[in-house]
Short mmCIF file of C-alpha atoms and ligand atoms in Angstrom, two decimals:
data_model
loop_
_atom_site.label_atom_id
_atom_site.label_comp_id
_atom_site.label_asym_id
_atom_site.label_seq_id
_atom_site.Cartn_x
_atom_site.Cartn_y
_atom_site.Cartn_z
CA MET A 1 82.45 106.04 121.91
CA ASN A 2 83.74 105.02 118.55
CA ASN A 3 86.90 106.61 117.27
CA PRO A 4 88.26 104.66 114.30
CA LEU A 5 91.67 106.34 114.62
CA TYR A 6 92.36 105.40 118.24
CA GLN A 7 95.79 103.76 118.51
CA LYS A 8 96.16 103.94 114.72
CA HIS A 9 99.12 105.26 112.74
CA ILE A 10 98.96 108.36 110.53
CA ILE A 11 101.19 107.50 107.58
CA SER A 12 99.70 108.32 104.20
CA ILE A 13 96.65 110.20 102.93
CA PRO A 14 95.33 107.39 100.68
CA ASP A 15 94.96 105.26 103.86
CA PHE A 16 92.04 107.44 105.03
CA SER A 17 88.38 107.24 104.24
CA ARG A 18 86.27 110.32 103.72
CA GLN A 19 84.69 109.79 107.16
CA GLU A 20 88.08 109.63 108.85
CA LEU A 21 89.20 112.85 107.15
CA GLU A 22 85.99 114.51 108.32
CA LEU A 23 86.59 113.30 111.85
CA ILE A 24 90.07 114.84 111.87
CA VAL A 25 88.77 118.14 110.51
CA ASP A 26 85.92 118.21 113.05
CA THR A 27 88.29 117.43 115.90
CA ALA A 28 90.69 120.21 114.83
CA GLN A 29 87.75 122.62 114.75
CA SER A 30 86.58 121.52 118.17
CA ILE A 31 90.05 121.92 119.74
CA LYS A 32 90.50 125.33 118.10
CA GLN A 33 87.21 126.49 119.62
CA GLN A 34 87.71 124.78 122.94
CA PRO A 35 91.34 124.16 123.93
CA ARG A 36 92.11 120.95 125.83
CA PRO A 37 95.18 121.80 127.91
CA GLU A 38 95.01 118.63 130.02
CA LEU A 39 94.11 116.03 127.44
CA LEU A 40 97.60 114.48 127.26
CA LYS A 41 98.55 115.08 130.89
CA ASN A 42 101.17 112.53 132.01
CA LYS A 43 101.73 111.37 128.44
CA VAL A 44 105.07 111.46 126.69
CA VAL A 45 105.31 112.10 122.97
CA ALA A 46 108.59 111.58 121.12
CA SER A 47 109.60 114.05 118.44
CA CYS A 48 111.97 112.23 116.12
CA PHE A 49 113.56 114.26 113.37
CA PHE A 50 115.99 112.01 111.50
CA GLU A 51 116.24 115.00 109.18
CA ALA A 52 115.89 118.61 110.32
CA SER A 53 112.64 120.47 109.62
CA THR A 54 112.23 123.35 111.99
CA ARG A 55 108.72 124.47 111.03
CA THR A 56 107.18 121.04 111.20
CA ARG A 57 108.95 120.24 114.45
CA LEU A 58 107.88 123.47 116.15
CA SER A 59 104.31 122.93 115.07
CA PHE A 60 104.22 119.34 116.37
CA GLU A 61 105.93 120.18 119.64
CA THR A 62 103.59 123.11 120.22
CA ALA A 63 100.65 120.79 119.60
CA VAL A 64 101.87 118.36 122.27
CA GLN A 65 102.46 121.14 124.81
CA ARG A 66 99.06 122.74 124.12
CA LEU A 67 97.46 119.43 125.06
CA GLY A 68 99.49 119.17 128.26
CA GLY A 69 101.77 116.35 127.14
CA SER A 70 105.54 116.36 127.39
CA VAL A 71 108.00 116.05 124.54
CA ILE A 72 111.21 114.08 124.26
CA GLY A 73 113.23 113.73 121.10
CA PHE A 74 115.85 115.01 118.74
CA ALA A 75 115.87 117.72 116.11
CA ASP A 76 118.39 116.39 113.63
CA GLY A 77 119.01 112.65 113.50
CA GLY A 78 122.17 113.17 111.46
CA ASN A 79 123.84 114.49 114.60
CA THR A 80 122.63 111.92 117.08
CA SER A 81 123.86 108.45 117.79
CA LEU A 82 120.73 107.18 116.07
CA GLY A 83 121.84 108.33 112.65
CA LYS A 84 125.57 108.01 113.06
CA LYS A 85 126.21 104.65 114.64
CA GLY A 86 124.50 102.85 111.83
CA GLU A 87 121.60 101.54 113.88
CA THR A 88 118.71 100.41 111.72
CA LEU A 89 115.50 102.41 111.85
CA VAL A 90 113.73 99.26 113.00
CA ASP A 91 115.91 99.10 116.13
CA SER A 92 115.57 102.84 116.84
CA VAL A 93 111.80 102.56 116.59
CA LYS A 94 111.62 99.65 119.02
CA VAL A 95 113.49 101.73 121.60
CA ILE A 96 111.63 105.00 120.99
CA SER A 97 108.24 103.32 121.17
CA SER A 98 109.15 101.73 124.50
CA TYR A 99 109.79 105.20 125.98
CA SER A 100 106.81 107.10 124.60
CA ASP A 101 103.02 106.97 124.24
CA ALA A 102 103.18 108.06 120.60
CA PHE A 103 105.76 109.57 118.29
CA PHE A 104 105.98 111.66 115.20
CA MET A 105 108.89 111.40 112.83
CA ARG A 106 110.49 113.06 109.85
CA HIS A 107 112.92 110.97 107.84
CA PRO A 108 114.85 111.59 104.61
CA GLN A 109 113.92 108.24 103.05
CA GLU A 110 110.62 107.30 101.45
CA GLY A 111 108.71 104.62 103.31
CA ALA A 112 110.40 105.25 106.68
CA ALA A 113 107.17 106.05 108.51
CA ARG A 114 105.35 103.00 107.12
CA LEU A 115 108.24 100.81 108.20
CA ALA A 116 108.33 102.43 111.65
CA SER A 117 104.61 101.80 112.11
CA GLU A 118 105.18 98.09 111.58
CA PHE A 119 107.69 97.88 114.43
CA SER A 120 106.23 100.41 116.86
CA SER A 121 104.11 99.48 119.86
CA VAL A 122 102.60 103.01 119.95
CA PRO A 123 100.97 105.21 117.28
CA VAL A 124 103.32 106.75 114.69
CA ILE A 125 102.54 110.05 112.95
CA ASN A 126 104.41 110.72 109.71
CA GLY A 127 105.91 114.21 109.63
CA GLY A 128 107.34 113.64 106.14
CA ASP A 129 109.17 110.67 104.60
CA GLY A 130 111.55 111.78 101.85
CA SER A 131 109.61 112.87 98.78
CA ASN A 132 106.69 110.58 99.59
CA GLN A 133 104.06 111.77 102.06
CA HIS A 134 103.50 114.61 104.51
CA PRO A 135 100.00 113.83 105.70
CA THR A 136 99.81 116.39 108.51
CA GLN A 137 100.34 119.19 105.97
CA THR A 138 97.45 117.84 103.92
CA LEU A 139 95.24 117.53 106.99
CA LEU A 140 95.93 121.09 108.09
CA ASP A 141 95.15 122.23 104.54
CA LEU A 142 91.86 120.34 104.61
CA PHE A 143 91.00 121.84 107.97
CA THR A 144 91.81 125.34 106.69
CA ILE A 145 89.69 124.85 103.59
CA TYR A 146 86.81 123.56 105.69
CA GLU A 147 87.16 126.44 108.12
CA THR A 148 87.09 129.10 105.39
CA GLN A 149 84.41 127.55 103.17
CA GLY A 150 82.20 125.83 105.73
CA SER A 151 82.40 122.61 103.71
CA LEU A 152 84.79 120.51 101.65
CA GLU A 153 82.10 119.58 99.17
CA GLY A 154 82.24 120.53 95.48
CA LEU A 155 84.76 123.36 95.76
CA LYS A 156 86.72 124.82 92.86
CA VAL A 157 90.36 124.51 93.81
CA ALA A 158 93.40 125.70 91.84
CA PHE A 159 96.97 124.60 92.42
CA VAL A 160 99.73 126.84 91.10
CA GLY A 161 103.47 126.37 90.67
CA ASP A 162 105.47 123.22 91.11
CA LEU A 163 102.88 120.48 90.77
CA LYS A 164 105.39 117.85 89.77
CA TYR A 165 107.54 117.64 92.88
CA GLY A 166 105.11 119.19 95.36
CA ARG A 167 104.01 116.25 97.46
CA THR A 168 101.50 118.37 99.42
CA VAL A 169 99.74 119.19 96.18
CA HIS A 170 99.44 115.51 95.27
CA SER A 171 98.03 114.41 98.60
CA LEU A 172 95.65 117.35 98.86
CA THR A 173 94.32 116.58 95.39
CA GLN A 174 93.76 112.96 96.42
CA ALA A 175 92.01 114.00 99.63
CA LEU A 176 89.78 116.65 98.03
CA SER A 177 88.81 114.29 95.25
CA LEU A 178 86.88 112.31 97.88
CA PHE A 179 84.68 115.39 98.28
CA GLY A 180 83.81 116.03 94.65
CA CYS A 181 85.97 119.10 94.19
CA GLU A 182 86.90 120.41 90.74
CA PHE A 183 90.56 121.13 90.08
CA TYR A 184 92.54 123.69 88.08
CA PHE A 185 96.20 122.90 87.56
CA ILE A 186 98.36 125.89 86.66
CA ALA A 187 101.98 124.99 86.09
CA PRO A 188 104.82 125.26 83.60
CA LYS A 189 105.03 122.17 81.40
CA ALA A 190 108.20 120.95 83.08
CA LEU A 191 106.45 121.01 86.46
CA ALA A 192 103.05 119.63 85.47
CA MET A 193 101.02 117.30 87.66
CA PRO A 194 102.48 113.78 87.42
CA ASP A 195 100.71 111.17 85.29
CA TYR A 196 99.77 108.94 88.18
CA ILE A 197 97.60 111.66 89.76
CA ILE A 198 96.01 112.52 86.40
CA GLU A 199 95.30 108.81 85.79
CA GLU A 200 93.67 108.51 89.21
CA LEU A 201 91.46 111.52 88.48
CA ASN A 202 90.53 110.13 85.07
CA ALA A 203 89.75 106.71 86.51
CA ARG A 204 87.41 108.28 89.05
CA GLU A 205 85.92 110.74 86.54
CA ILE A 206 86.91 113.77 88.56
CA LYS A 207 86.86 117.10 86.75
CA TYR A 208 90.10 118.95 86.24
CA ASN A 209 91.36 121.72 83.96
CA LEU A 210 94.86 122.63 82.84
CA HIS A 211 95.84 126.29 82.53
CA ASP A 212 98.87 128.42 81.72
CA SER A 213 98.24 131.39 83.97
CA ILE A 214 96.50 132.34 87.20
CA GLU A 215 94.48 135.12 85.55
CA GLU A 216 92.64 132.72 83.27
CA VAL A 217 90.73 131.16 86.14
CA VAL A 218 91.17 133.16 89.33
CA ASP A 219 87.66 134.67 89.20
CA GLU A 220 85.98 131.26 89.42
CA LEU A 221 87.87 129.87 92.38
CA ASP A 222 87.05 129.09 95.99
CA ILE A 223 90.61 128.11 96.90
CA LEU A 224 93.84 129.23 95.26
CA TYR A 225 96.70 127.05 96.50
CA MET A 226 100.08 128.55 95.68
CA THR A 227 103.39 126.69 95.84
CA ARG A 228 106.98 127.66 95.40
CA VAL A 229 108.74 127.07 92.10
CA GLN A 230 112.30 126.17 92.93
CA LYS A 231 114.74 128.30 91.03
CA GLU A 232 117.28 125.47 91.03
CA ARG A 233 115.17 123.53 88.57
CA PHE A 234 115.58 126.14 85.78
CA ASP A 235 118.19 128.29 84.13
CA GLU A 236 117.95 132.01 84.80
CA THR A 237 116.18 133.12 81.58
CA GLU A 238 113.70 130.29 81.74
CA TYR A 239 113.00 131.11 85.34
CA GLN A 240 112.45 134.84 84.73
CA HIS A 241 110.17 134.16 81.80
CA MET A 242 108.14 131.56 83.61
CA LYS A 243 107.86 133.06 87.00
CA SER A 244 105.73 135.99 85.79
CA SER A 245 102.91 133.56 84.88
CA PHE A 246 102.93 131.88 88.25
CA ILE A 247 103.27 134.83 90.59
CA LEU A 248 100.21 136.17 92.35
CA ARG A 249 99.79 139.95 92.71
CA ALA A 250 97.03 141.89 94.47
CA ASP A 251 95.87 143.49 91.20
CA MET A 252 94.81 140.06 89.90
CA LEU A 253 92.22 139.78 92.63
CA LYS A 254 89.80 142.55 91.59
CA GLN A 255 86.99 140.33 90.31
CA VAL A 256 87.35 137.26 92.47
CA LYS A 257 84.64 135.53 94.46
CA GLU A 258 84.12 136.90 97.93
CA ASN A 259 84.84 133.59 99.61
CA LEU A 260 88.15 133.05 97.78
CA LYS A 261 91.01 132.12 100.08
CA ILE A 262 94.67 131.94 99.10
CA LEU A 263 96.75 129.23 100.73
CA HIS A 264 100.47 128.47 100.65
CA PRO A 265 102.39 125.84 102.64
CA LEU A 266 105.15 128.41 103.40
CA PRO A 267 107.91 129.43 103.29
CA ARG A 268 107.02 131.74 100.44
CA VAL A 269 109.77 133.27 98.33
CA ASP A 270 108.39 135.58 95.68
CA GLU A 271 105.41 133.69 94.27
CA ILE A 272 102.95 135.82 96.25
CA THR A 273 103.79 139.52 96.33
CA THR A 274 103.46 141.08 99.80
CA ASP A 275 100.62 143.40 98.69
CA VAL A 276 98.40 140.28 98.66
CA ASP A 277 98.93 139.82 102.41
CA THR A 278 96.58 142.67 103.31
CA THR A 279 93.73 141.56 101.03
CA PRO A 280 90.82 139.68 102.64
CA TYR A 281 91.77 136.62 100.56
CA ALA A 282 95.18 135.93 102.06
CA TYR A 283 94.97 133.09 104.55
CA TYR A 284 98.44 131.50 104.56
CA PHE A 285 99.49 132.66 108.00
CA GLU A 286 96.24 131.42 109.54
CA GLN A 287 96.89 128.18 107.64
CA ALA A 288 100.27 127.80 109.37
CA GLU A 289 98.61 128.41 112.72
CA ASN A 290 96.01 125.76 111.87
CA GLY A 291 98.86 123.28 111.59
CA VAL A 292 99.05 123.27 115.37
CA TYR A 293 95.29 122.54 115.67
CA ALA A 294 95.39 119.81 113.04
CA ARG A 295 98.33 118.16 114.79
CA GLN A 296 96.56 118.46 118.13
CA ALA A 297 93.57 116.75 116.56
CA LEU A 298 95.71 113.86 115.35
CA LEU A 299 97.40 113.41 118.71
CA ALA A 300 94.03 113.58 120.46
CA LEU A 301 92.51 110.99 118.11
CA VAL A 302 95.32 108.44 118.12
CA MET A 303 96.16 108.80 121.82
CA THR A 304 92.75 109.16 123.45
CA ASN A 305 89.23 107.98 122.90
CA GLU A 306 87.66 111.36 123.74
CA PHE A 307 86.68 112.34 120.24
CA GLY A 308 84.86 110.26 117.73
CA ALA A 309 81.80 109.76 115.64
CA GLN A 310 78.77 109.38 117.84
CA MET B 1 106.48 62.23 72.43
CA LYS B 2 108.78 64.19 70.17
CA LYS B 3 108.10 67.38 72.07
CA LYS B 4 109.12 65.89 75.37
CA LEU B 5 112.47 64.95 73.97
CA GLN B 6 113.39 68.53 73.05
CA VAL B 7 115.01 68.85 76.43
CA GLU B 8 116.16 65.90 78.43
CA ALA B 9 113.50 64.49 80.74
CA ILE B 10 113.93 64.80 84.50
CA ALA B 11 113.14 62.33 87.27
CA HIS B 12 111.96 64.68 89.92
CA GLY B 13 111.43 68.43 89.96
CA THR B 14 109.68 71.26 88.16
CA VAL B 15 109.30 72.07 84.50
CA ILE B 16 108.37 75.64 83.62
CA ASP B 17 106.93 75.59 80.14
CA HIS B 18 105.53 78.20 77.74
CA VAL B 19 107.90 80.92 78.82
CA PRO B 20 108.03 83.62 76.12
CA ALA B 21 111.27 83.32 74.15
CA GLY B 22 113.87 85.59 75.73
CA GLN B 23 112.42 85.53 79.24
CA GLY B 24 114.03 82.24 80.27
CA ILE B 25 117.38 83.75 81.18
CA LYS B 26 115.71 86.53 83.17
CA ILE B 27 113.75 84.03 85.16
CA LEU B 28 116.90 82.12 85.99
CA LYS B 29 118.58 85.29 87.13
CA PHE B 30 115.71 86.63 89.15
CA PHE B 31 114.84 83.54 91.00
CA GLN B 32 118.50 82.72 91.49
CA LEU B 33 117.72 79.23 90.42
CA SER B 34 121.33 78.59 89.52
CA ALA B 35 122.40 79.34 93.10
CA ALA B 36 120.47 76.32 94.37
CA GLN B 37 123.15 73.86 93.18
CA GLU B 38 120.50 71.72 91.54
CA ARG B 39 120.82 70.63 87.94
CA ILE B 40 118.97 73.02 85.67
CA THR B 41 118.29 72.43 82.01
CA VAL B 42 117.22 75.38 79.93
CA GLY B 43 115.80 75.32 76.46
CA LEU B 44 115.84 78.59 74.58
CA ASN B 45 113.90 79.43 71.42
CA LEU B 46 112.28 76.04 71.18
CA PRO B 47 109.61 75.61 68.52
CA SER B 48 106.13 75.96 69.95
CA GLY B 49 102.84 75.56 68.11
CA GLU B 50 100.92 78.72 68.88
CA GLN B 51 103.69 80.88 70.26
CA GLN B 52 106.21 80.09 67.50
CA GLN B 53 109.10 80.11 69.96
CA LYS B 54 109.32 79.55 73.66
CA ASP B 55 111.77 79.02 76.45
CA LEU B 56 111.58 76.13 78.88
CA ILE B 57 113.27 75.57 82.24
CA LYS B 58 113.69 72.29 84.11
CA VAL B 59 114.84 72.40 87.70
CA GLU B 60 115.67 69.07 89.26
CA ASN B 61 114.75 68.16 92.83
CA THR B 62 112.96 71.44 93.41
CA VAL B 63 109.22 71.68 93.70
CA PHE B 64 107.67 75.08 93.13
CA ASP B 65 104.67 75.93 95.24
CA GLU B 66 101.90 77.95 93.74
CA ASN B 67 103.04 81.16 95.40
CA GLN B 68 106.56 80.90 93.97
CA ALA B 69 105.18 79.94 90.62
CA ASN B 70 102.89 82.95 90.54
CA GLN B 71 105.86 85.28 90.86
CA LEU B 72 106.79 83.99 87.42
CA ALA B 73 103.62 85.41 86.00
CA LEU B 74 105.25 88.83 85.89
CA PHE B 75 107.72 87.53 83.31
CA ALA B 76 105.72 84.79 81.70
CA PRO B 77 101.97 85.32 82.06
CA ASN B 78 101.15 82.15 80.09
CA ALA B 79 103.67 79.83 81.68
CA THR B 80 102.61 76.40 82.84
CA ILE B 81 104.22 74.63 85.75
CA ASN B 82 104.64 70.84 85.64
CA LEU B 83 105.60 69.06 88.83
CA ILE B 84 107.42 65.82 88.06
CA GLU B 85 107.84 62.72 90.14
CA ASP B 86 109.42 59.54 88.72
CA PHE B 87 109.36 61.01 85.23
CA GLU B 88 105.58 61.55 85.46
CA VAL B 89 103.72 64.84 85.55
CA VAL B 90 101.90 64.66 88.88
CA ARG B 91 100.52 68.16 88.75
CA LYS B 92 100.19 70.82 86.10
CA PHE B 93 98.94 74.37 86.56
CA HIS B 94 98.95 77.79 84.93
CA VAL B 95 100.57 80.65 86.74
CA SER B 96 98.34 83.53 87.74
CA THR B 97 99.45 87.04 88.58
CA PRO B 98 99.97 87.36 92.34
CA GLU B 99 98.39 90.21 94.32
CA GLN B 100 101.59 90.82 96.18
CA VAL B 101 105.25 90.15 95.47
CA LYS B 102 107.33 89.84 98.62
CA GLY B 103 111.08 89.55 98.95
CA VAL B 104 111.72 89.00 95.23
CA PHE B 105 112.84 92.32 93.72
CA ALA B 106 114.68 95.22 95.25
CA CYS B 107 112.75 98.51 95.02
CA PRO B 108 113.90 100.51 91.97
CA ASN B 109 113.73 103.69 94.10
CA SER B 110 117.23 103.93 95.56
CA ASN B 111 116.01 106.24 98.35
CA CYS B 112 113.41 103.72 99.52
CA ILE B 113 113.81 102.69 103.18
CA SER B 114 113.41 99.03 102.24
CA HIS B 115 117.04 98.88 101.07
CA ASN B 116 118.68 99.55 104.44
CA GLU B 117 116.51 97.62 106.83
CA PRO B 118 116.08 93.99 107.89
CA ILE B 119 112.84 93.51 105.98
CA ASP B 120 111.59 91.98 102.74
CA SER B 121 110.69 94.21 99.83
CA ASN B 122 106.96 94.20 99.22
CA PHE B 123 105.00 95.24 96.14
CA TYR B 124 101.32 95.30 95.30
CA VAL B 125 100.47 94.21 91.79
CA ARG B 126 98.12 96.55 89.94
CA HIS B 127 96.47 95.91 86.64
CA GLN B 128 96.24 99.02 84.54
CA GLN B 129 94.54 98.54 81.20
CA GLN B 130 96.71 95.85 79.58
CA ASP B 131 99.70 96.48 81.73
CA ILE B 132 100.88 95.30 85.10
CA LYS B 133 102.40 97.77 87.53
CA LEU B 134 104.02 97.24 90.89
CA LYS B 135 103.53 99.62 93.79
CA CYS B 136 106.05 99.56 96.62
CA HIS B 137 104.44 99.04 100.02
CA TYR B 138 107.03 101.33 101.62
CA CYS B 139 107.85 104.25 99.34
CA GLU B 140 104.42 104.07 97.61
CA LYS B 141 105.98 104.61 94.20
CA THR B 142 104.54 102.71 91.25
CA PHE B 143 106.78 101.05 88.69
CA ASP B 144 106.26 99.46 85.30
CA ARG B 145 106.79 95.76 85.14
CA GLY B 146 109.46 96.43 82.50
CA LEU B 147 111.59 98.24 85.02
CA PHE B 148 112.07 95.05 86.97
CA SER B 149 112.85 92.84 84.02
CA GLU B 150 115.53 95.33 82.88
CA LEU B 151 117.41 95.11 86.15
CA ASP B 152 120.55 93.00 86.50
ZN1 LIG C 401 110.12 101.37 97.57
#
């Protein structure tokens, strides 16, 4: 049995090789098809939210329970002694890791999960560190893409909306670029993909295209990944003008490829009109459900040696 | 012989030579050389053959190891380090850019966890075309070298 992720930390997408990403996706698929309700029996997983994030926390905690483990933890570190008494994260981590067999954490500061992993005696899973990484979102996205397309290889993937601040978009681009995908970036100028991602793509000679509207490219796509454009970043007229180019409506989907799937990390506001929900292309609610399988896969891989490349 | 007399000779210590003019003060500040209580002699805008002008720093009774010296490469890529004993140069070497810079600069990202915790800052040095960039080990953000030399 050879599982390269056993007792490892899950901190940042660029840490993973293509083979490791494939292992996670395969494991998620396997657990979705064949649940493992006893895999983490008698194990304790700590759920440490130094900053509140209800969706992520529910998904993680469900994943632990579905594998038969038990959960300890806190939902909002700001209101616990951990945040308030001025204890360093390093000290908190030493204590938490002595109580649990693994823990996942969300923290408002960038780098918190990496730091925690250096002081923890058990595996750490990053559930979001400030504006930096949110690897479990990326892994559930990868799993969902694999599930709907049967492969991650050479897909045509468009990202729409806020590509500047959307950390999930950055990590997913990095991950998919290991599989030879071609990208379409559709964003207002003020929210364009940051230079460092573009430079990485250039350096690795990965194909990408920049567009101003969804309609220009939607017919060619395998995956259309929508994100929310935050109103706060614009004044009202700008926002009204811009939002029409980056909103997806059912009538735009008349000529699309049969295998097209539309993803969105949720919560959605108005960037996908509700008439899209009933088309065969909408897959964002299944994607949210897949978050539980992807997180189960991570827990299974870092906490047990049951899964692995043969 | 004339050149050596530009700045008073030292008995024992380190001479950092071929620092680009203007960088000398930054180096003093960054490496907190003045905090060490040792006598430091600084020459600014000295004439230099190829470079036209250069800065030069002499730190008495302090011997730089290669690792410390290499941190200088971010400010002065062509600097040479002369280790002096009894007024003689016993070793001379060029700095080379380090792969990692630990515990020298604070992360420019104010929301980086490295500011609040009992740990050293840690950056990976990346060469991008002609430029050098530093990537924080913790927050994973990449910064231009210039950003560090602008800091107080
Ligand atoms: Zn940092």
